Short mmCIF file of C-alpha atoms and ligand atoms in Angstrom, two decimals:
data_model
loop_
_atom_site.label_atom_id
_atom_site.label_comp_id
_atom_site.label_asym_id
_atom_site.label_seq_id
_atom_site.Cartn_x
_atom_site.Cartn_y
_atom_site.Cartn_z
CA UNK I 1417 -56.90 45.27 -48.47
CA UNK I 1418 -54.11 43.01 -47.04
CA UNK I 1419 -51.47 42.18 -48.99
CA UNK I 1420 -48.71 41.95 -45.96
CA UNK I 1421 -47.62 38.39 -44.67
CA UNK I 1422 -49.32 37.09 -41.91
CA UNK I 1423 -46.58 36.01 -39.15
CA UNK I 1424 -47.21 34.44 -35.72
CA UNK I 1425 -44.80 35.34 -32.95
CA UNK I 1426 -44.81 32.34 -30.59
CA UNK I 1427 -44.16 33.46 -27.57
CA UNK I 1428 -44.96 36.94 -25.47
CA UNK I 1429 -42.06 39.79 -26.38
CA UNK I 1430 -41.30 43.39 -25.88
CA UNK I 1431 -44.72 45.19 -26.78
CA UNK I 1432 -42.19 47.70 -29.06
CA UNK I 1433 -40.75 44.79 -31.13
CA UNK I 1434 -44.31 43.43 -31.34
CA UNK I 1435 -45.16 46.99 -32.92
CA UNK I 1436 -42.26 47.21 -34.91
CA UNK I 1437 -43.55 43.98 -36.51
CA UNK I 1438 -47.26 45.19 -36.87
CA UNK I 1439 -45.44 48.13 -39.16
CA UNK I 1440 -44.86 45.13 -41.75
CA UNK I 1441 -46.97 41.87 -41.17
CA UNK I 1442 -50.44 40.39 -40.00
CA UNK I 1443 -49.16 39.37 -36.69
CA UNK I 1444 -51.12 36.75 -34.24
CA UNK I 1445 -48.99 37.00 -30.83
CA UNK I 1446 -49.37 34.85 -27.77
CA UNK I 1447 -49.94 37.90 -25.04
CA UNK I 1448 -50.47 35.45 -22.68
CA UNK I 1449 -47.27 33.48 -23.34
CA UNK I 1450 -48.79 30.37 -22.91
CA UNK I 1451 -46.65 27.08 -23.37
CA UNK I 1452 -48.40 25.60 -26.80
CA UNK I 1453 -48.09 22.13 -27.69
CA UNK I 1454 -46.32 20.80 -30.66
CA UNK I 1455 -50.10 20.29 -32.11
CA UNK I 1456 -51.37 23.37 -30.85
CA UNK I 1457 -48.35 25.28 -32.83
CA UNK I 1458 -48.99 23.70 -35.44
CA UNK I 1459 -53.07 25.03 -36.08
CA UNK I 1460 -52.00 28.45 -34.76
CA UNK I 1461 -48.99 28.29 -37.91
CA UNK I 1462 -51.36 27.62 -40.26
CA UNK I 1463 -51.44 30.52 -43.31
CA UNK I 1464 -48.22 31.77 -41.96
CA UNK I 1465 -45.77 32.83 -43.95
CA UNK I 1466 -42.99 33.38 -40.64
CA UNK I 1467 -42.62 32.98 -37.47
CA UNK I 1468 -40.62 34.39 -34.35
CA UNK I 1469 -40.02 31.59 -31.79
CA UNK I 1470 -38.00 30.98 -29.18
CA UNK I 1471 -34.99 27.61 -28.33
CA UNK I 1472 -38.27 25.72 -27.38
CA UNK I 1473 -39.90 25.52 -30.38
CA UNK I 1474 -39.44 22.42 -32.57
CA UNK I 1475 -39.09 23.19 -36.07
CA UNK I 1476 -39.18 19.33 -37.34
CA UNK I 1477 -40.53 17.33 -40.54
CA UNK I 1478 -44.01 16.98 -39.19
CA UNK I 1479 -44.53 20.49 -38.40
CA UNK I 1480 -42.95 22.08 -41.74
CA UNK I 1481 -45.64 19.44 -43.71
CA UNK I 1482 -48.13 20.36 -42.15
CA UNK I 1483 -47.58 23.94 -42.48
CA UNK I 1484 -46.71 24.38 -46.31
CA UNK I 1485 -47.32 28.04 -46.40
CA UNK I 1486 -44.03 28.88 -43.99
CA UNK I 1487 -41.04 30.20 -45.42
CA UNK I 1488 -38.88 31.48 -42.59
CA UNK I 1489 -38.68 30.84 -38.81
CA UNK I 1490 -36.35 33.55 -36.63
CA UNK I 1491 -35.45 32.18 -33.37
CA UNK I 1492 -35.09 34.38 -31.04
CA UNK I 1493 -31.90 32.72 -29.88
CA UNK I 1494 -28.41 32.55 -30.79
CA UNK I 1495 -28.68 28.34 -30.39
CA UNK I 1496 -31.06 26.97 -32.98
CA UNK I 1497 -31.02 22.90 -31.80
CA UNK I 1498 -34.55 23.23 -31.77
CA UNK I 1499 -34.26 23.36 -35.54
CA UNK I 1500 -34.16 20.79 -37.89
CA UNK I 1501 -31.83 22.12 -40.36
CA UNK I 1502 -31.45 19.66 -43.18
CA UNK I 1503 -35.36 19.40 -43.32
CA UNK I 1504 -36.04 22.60 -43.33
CA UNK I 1505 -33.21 23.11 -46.08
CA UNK I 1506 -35.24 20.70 -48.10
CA UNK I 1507 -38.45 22.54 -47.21
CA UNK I 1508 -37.25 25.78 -48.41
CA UNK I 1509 -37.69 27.24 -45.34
CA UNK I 1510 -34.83 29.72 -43.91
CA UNK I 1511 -34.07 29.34 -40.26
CA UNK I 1512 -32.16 32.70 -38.31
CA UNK I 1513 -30.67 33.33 -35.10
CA UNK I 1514 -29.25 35.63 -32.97
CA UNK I 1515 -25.90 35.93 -32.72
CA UNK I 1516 -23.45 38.21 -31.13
CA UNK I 1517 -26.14 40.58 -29.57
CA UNK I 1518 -25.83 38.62 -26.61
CA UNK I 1519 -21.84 37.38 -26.91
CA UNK I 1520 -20.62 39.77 -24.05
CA UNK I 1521 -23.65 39.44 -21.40
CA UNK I 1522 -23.59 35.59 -22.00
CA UNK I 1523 -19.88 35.61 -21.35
CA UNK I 1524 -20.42 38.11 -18.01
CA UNK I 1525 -23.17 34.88 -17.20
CA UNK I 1526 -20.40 32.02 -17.25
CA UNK I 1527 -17.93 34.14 -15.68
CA UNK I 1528 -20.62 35.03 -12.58
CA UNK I 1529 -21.61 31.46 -12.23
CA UNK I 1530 -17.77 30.58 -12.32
CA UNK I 1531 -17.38 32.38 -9.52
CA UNK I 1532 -20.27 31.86 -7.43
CA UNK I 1533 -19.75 28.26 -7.77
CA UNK I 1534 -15.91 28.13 -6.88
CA UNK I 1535 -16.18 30.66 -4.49
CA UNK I 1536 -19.43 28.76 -2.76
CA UNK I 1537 -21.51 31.59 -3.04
CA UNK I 1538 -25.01 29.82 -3.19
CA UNK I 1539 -24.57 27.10 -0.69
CA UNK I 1540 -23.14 29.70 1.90
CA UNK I 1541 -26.15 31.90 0.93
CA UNK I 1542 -28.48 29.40 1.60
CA UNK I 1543 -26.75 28.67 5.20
CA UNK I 1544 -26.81 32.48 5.94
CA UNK I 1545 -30.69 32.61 5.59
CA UNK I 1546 -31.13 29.15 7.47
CA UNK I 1547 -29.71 31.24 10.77
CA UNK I 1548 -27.06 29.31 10.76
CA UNK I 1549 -24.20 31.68 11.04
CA UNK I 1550 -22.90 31.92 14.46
CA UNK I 1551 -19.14 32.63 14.41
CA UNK I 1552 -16.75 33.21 11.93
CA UNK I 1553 -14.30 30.01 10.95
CA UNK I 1554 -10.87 29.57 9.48
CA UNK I 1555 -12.61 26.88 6.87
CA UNK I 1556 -16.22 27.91 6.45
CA UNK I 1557 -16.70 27.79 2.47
CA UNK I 1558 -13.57 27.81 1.80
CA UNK I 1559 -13.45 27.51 -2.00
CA UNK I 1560 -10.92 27.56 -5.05
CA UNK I 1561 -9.43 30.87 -6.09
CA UNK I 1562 -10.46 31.66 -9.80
CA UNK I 1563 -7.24 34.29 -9.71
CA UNK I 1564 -3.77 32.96 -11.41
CA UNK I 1565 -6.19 29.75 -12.29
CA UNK I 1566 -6.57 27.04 -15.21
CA UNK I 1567 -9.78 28.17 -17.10
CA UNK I 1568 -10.59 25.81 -19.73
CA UNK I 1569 -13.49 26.07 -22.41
CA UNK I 1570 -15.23 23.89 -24.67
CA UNK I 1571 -16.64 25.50 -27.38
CA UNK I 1572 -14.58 28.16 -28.37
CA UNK I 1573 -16.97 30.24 -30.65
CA UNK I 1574 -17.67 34.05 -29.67
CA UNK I 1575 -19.12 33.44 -26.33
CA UNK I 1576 -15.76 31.63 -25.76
CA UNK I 1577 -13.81 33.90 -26.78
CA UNK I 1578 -15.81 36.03 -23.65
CA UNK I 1579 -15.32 34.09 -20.96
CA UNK I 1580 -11.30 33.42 -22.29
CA UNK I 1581 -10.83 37.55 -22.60
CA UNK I 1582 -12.39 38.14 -19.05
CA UNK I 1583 -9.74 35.07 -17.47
CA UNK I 1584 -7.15 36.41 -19.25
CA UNK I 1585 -7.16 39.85 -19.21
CA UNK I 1586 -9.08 40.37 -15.68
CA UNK I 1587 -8.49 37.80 -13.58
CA UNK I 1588 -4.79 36.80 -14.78
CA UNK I 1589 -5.98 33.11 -16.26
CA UNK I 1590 -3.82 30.50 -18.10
CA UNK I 1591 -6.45 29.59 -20.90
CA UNK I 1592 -6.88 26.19 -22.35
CA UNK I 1593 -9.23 25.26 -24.92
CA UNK I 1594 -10.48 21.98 -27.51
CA UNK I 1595 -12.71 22.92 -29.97
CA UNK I 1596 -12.93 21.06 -33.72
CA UNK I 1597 -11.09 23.69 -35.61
CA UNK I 1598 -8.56 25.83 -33.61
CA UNK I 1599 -8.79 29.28 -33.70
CA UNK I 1600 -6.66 31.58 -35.66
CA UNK I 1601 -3.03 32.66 -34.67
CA UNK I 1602 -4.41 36.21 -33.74
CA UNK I 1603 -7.34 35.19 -32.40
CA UNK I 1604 -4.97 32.70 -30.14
CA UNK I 1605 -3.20 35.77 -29.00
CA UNK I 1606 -5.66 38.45 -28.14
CA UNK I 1607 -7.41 35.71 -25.61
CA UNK I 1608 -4.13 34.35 -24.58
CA UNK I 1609 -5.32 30.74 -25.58
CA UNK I 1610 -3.79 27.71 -25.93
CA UNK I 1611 -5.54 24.38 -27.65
CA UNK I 1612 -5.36 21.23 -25.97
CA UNK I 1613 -7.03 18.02 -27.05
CA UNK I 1614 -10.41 17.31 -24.86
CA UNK I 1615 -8.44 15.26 -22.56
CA UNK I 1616 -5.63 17.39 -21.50
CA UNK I 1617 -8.41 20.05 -20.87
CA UNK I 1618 -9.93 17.74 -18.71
CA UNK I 1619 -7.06 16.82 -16.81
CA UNK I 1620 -5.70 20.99 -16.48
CA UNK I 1621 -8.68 23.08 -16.13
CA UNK I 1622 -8.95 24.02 -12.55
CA UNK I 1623 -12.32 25.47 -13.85
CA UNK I 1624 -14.14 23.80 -17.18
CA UNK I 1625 -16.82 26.34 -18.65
CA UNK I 1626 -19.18 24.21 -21.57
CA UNK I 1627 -20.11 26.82 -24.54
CA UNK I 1628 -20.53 24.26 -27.28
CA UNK I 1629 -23.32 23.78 -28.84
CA UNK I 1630 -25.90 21.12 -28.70
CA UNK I 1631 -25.78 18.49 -31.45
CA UNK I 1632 -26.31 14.22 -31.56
CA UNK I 1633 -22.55 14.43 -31.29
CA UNK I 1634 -21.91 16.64 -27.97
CA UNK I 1635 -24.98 14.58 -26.24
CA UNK I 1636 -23.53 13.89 -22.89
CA UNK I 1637 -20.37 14.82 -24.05
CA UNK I 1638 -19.37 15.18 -19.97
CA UNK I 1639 -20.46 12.15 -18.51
CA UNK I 1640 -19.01 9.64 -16.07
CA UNK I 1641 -16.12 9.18 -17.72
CA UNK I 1642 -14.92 12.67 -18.58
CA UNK I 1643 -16.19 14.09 -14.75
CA UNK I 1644 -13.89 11.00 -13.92
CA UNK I 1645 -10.70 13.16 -15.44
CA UNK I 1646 -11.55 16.14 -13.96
CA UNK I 1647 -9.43 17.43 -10.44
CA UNK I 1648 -11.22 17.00 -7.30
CA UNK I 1649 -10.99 20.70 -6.85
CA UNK I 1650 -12.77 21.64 -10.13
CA UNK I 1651 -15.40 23.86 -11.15
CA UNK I 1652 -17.93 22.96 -13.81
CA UNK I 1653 -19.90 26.11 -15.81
CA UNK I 1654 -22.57 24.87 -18.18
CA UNK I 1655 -24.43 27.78 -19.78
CA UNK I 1656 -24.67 25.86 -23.15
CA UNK I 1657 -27.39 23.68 -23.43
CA UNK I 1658 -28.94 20.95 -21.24
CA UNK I 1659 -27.92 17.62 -22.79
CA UNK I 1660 -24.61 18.63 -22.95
CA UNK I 1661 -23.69 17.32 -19.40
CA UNK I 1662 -25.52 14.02 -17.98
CA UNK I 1663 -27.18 15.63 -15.32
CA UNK I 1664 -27.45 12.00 -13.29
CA UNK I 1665 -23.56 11.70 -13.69
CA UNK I 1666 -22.97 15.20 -12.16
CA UNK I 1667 -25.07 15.46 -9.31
CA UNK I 1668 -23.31 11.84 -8.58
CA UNK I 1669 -19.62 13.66 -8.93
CA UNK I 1670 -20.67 16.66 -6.91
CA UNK I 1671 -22.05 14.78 -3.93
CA UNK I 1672 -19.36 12.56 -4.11
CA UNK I 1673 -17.10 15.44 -4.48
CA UNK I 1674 -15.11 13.68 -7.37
CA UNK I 1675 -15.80 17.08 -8.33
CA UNK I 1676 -15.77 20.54 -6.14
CA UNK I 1677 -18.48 22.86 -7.15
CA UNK I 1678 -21.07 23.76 -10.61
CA UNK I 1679 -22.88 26.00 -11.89
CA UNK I 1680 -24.98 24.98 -14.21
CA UNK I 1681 -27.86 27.43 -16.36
CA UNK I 1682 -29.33 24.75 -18.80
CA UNK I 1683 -30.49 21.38 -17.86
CA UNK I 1684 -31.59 18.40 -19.53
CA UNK I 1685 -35.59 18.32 -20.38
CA UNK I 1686 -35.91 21.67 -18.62
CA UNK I 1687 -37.47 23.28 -17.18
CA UNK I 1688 -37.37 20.17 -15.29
CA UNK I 1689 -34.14 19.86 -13.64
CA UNK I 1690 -33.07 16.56 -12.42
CA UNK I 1691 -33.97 15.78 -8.64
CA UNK I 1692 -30.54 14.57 -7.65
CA UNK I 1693 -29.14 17.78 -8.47
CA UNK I 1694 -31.70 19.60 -6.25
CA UNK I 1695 -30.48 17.78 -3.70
CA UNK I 1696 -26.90 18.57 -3.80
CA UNK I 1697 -24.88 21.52 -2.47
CA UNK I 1698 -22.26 22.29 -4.20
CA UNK I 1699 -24.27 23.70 -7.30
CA UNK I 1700 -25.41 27.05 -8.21
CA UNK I 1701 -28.81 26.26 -10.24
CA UNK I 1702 -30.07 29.49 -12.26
CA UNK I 1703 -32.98 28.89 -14.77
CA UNK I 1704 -31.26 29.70 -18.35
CA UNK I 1705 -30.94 33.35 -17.71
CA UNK I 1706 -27.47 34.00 -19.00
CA UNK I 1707 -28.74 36.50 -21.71
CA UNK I 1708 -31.18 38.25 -19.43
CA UNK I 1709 -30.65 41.52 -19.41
CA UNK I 1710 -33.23 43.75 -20.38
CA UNK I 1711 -30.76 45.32 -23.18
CA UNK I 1712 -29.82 42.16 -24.27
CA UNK I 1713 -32.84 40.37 -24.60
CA UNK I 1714 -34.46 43.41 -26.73
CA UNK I 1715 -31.56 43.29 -29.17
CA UNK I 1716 -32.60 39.65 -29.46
CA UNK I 1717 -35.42 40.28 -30.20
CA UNK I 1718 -35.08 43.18 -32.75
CA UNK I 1719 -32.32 40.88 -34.45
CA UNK I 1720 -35.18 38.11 -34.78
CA UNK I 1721 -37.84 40.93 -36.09
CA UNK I 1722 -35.50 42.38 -38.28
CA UNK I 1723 -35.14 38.51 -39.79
CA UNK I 1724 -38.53 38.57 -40.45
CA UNK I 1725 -38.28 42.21 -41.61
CA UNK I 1726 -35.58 41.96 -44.13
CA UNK I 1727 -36.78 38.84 -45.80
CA UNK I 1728 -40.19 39.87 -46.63
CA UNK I 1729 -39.30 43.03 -47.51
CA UNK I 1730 -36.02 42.52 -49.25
CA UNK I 1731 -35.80 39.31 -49.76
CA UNK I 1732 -32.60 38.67 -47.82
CA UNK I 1733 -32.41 37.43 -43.54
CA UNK I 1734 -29.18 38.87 -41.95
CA UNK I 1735 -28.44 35.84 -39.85
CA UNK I 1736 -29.53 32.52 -41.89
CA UNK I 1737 -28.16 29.33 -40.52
CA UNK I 1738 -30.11 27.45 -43.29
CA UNK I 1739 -27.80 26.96 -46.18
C1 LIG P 1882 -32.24 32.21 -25.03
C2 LIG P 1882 -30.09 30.93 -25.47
O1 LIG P 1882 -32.72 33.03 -24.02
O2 LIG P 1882 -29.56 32.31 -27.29
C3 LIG P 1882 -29.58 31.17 -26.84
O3 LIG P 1882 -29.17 30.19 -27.50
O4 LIG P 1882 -29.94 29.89 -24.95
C4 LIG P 1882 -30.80 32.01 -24.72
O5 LIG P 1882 -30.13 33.22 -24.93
C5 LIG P 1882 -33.12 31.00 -25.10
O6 LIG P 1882 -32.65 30.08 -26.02
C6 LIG P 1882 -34.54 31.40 -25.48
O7 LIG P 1882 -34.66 31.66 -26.84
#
């Protein structure tokens, strides 16, 4: 007898979250984690009722018609782009994320890459293993100090708010930020922020971290023209989503070094990363990690099973983003 929901988890997850979920549901996993096509999805969704999938899933018209019987998708994921809201709101099927489980290790992400890449860490890594350190000298990757510094954010949602506590409070930061709606007076004060229009934070930030997310309106929403603004001496974080930067239009700033340094965790069509920025040094390149750690990722995880969890069994997800 088997009256529980039968949900597919899309990609390979903690074994212990995979039991929790066997507690509740029919579950068909993928223990290989293999990368399934859009098609291939699509067959193994059929007679689902939910599904636990990750930001590279697309959750689009075409796969909710052909795949009547699904009622909620969890992403494991505080970013849901790879959701198409407004069809899915017409579907009747809820969408979930992740949020806040992973504000404070994201934020300890942007602030390491901030550093590594305005403090040359990667490129002087790289010569170090080369055997190409002979003698010490008064220049050698000499970088910008992230101390007393500009930081400026775009995006200034909870993972933000991070990065703008950790320059404030630890590493004595002015903070500038644009976002669409400012934040609150006390919010202002606790991360010592001030909001600028996009421009201005262009122009100031000695270092520019991208926490936005990804929508038709913040496609290349750094491109030529706002790199163009930027000082020669700043850094660029991008632990967003790829998309948000024009990839071409960086690597072209960086090796003209119109630009100093990047770091950059998400990348346009990746995993592919574009080959000009492979090519130049002054980036640190980390494969969309910035939630790894094992703590974090599990509490992901749980978040997303306890999605599935609480809308089968009580009719309610804790973290819609579906209206
Ligand atoms: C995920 C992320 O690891 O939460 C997000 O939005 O970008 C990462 O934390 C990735 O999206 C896989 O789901």
């Amino acid at each position: 007898m088997s009256q529980r929901p039968a949900i597919l988890v899309a990609r390979a997850i903690f074994p212990e979250v995979l039991e929790r979920l066997r507690q509740h549901f029919e579950v068909s996993d993928n223990p290989n984690d293999d990368d399934w096509s859009p098609q291939e999805l699509c067959e193994r969704l059929q007679g689902k009722a939910g599904v636990l999938t990750t930001g590279a899933q697309r959750i689009d018209t075409a796969l909710l018609q052909a795949c009547p019987q699904l009622r909620i998708v969890a992403n494991m994921a505080v970013g849901y782009n790879n959701f198409d809201v407004a069809a899915m709101a017409a579907a009747g099927v809820v969408g979930t994320n992740t949020p806040d489980v992973l504000t404070e290790t994201t934020a300890d992400f942007g602030f390491a890459l901030l550093l590594a890449a305005a403090r040359r860490m990667a490129e002087s890594e790289h010569f170090l293993r080369a055997g190409r350190w002979d003698r010490w000298a008064y220049d050698m990757f000499a970088g910008q100090d992230v101390h007393g510094s500009t930081l400026g954010i775009l995006g200034m949602g909870r993972i933000g708010q991070g990065i703008a506590r950790r320059g404030a409070h630890g590493f004595g930061m002015r903070v500038i930020y644009h976002n669409r709606s400012r934040l609150d007076a006390a919010t202002e004060a606790e991360c010592r922020a001030t909001w600028v229009s996009k421009d201005d934070l262009l122009r100031q930030a000695d270092h520019l971290v991208l926490v936005l997310p990804y929508t038709p309106q913040s496609h290349h929403v750094i491109g030529a023209a706002e790199l163009a603004l930027m000082k020669p001496t700043a850094t660029l974080v991008n632990i967003a989503r790829g998309g948000i930067v024009d990839d071409a239009a960086l690597a072209q700033a960086l090796r003209e070094r119109r630009i100093a340094a990047a770091g950059l965790d998400v990348f346009e069509g990746e995993p592919r990363v574009h080959p000009d920025l492979l090519t130049v040094p002054n980036v640190v390149l980390t494969p969309h990690i910035a939630s790894a750690t094992r703590a974090t990722r599990l509490a992901m995880a749980n978040l997303a099973a306890d999605n599935l969890i609480g809308f089968f069994t009580q009719g309610r997800a804790l973290t819609p983003v579906t209206p």
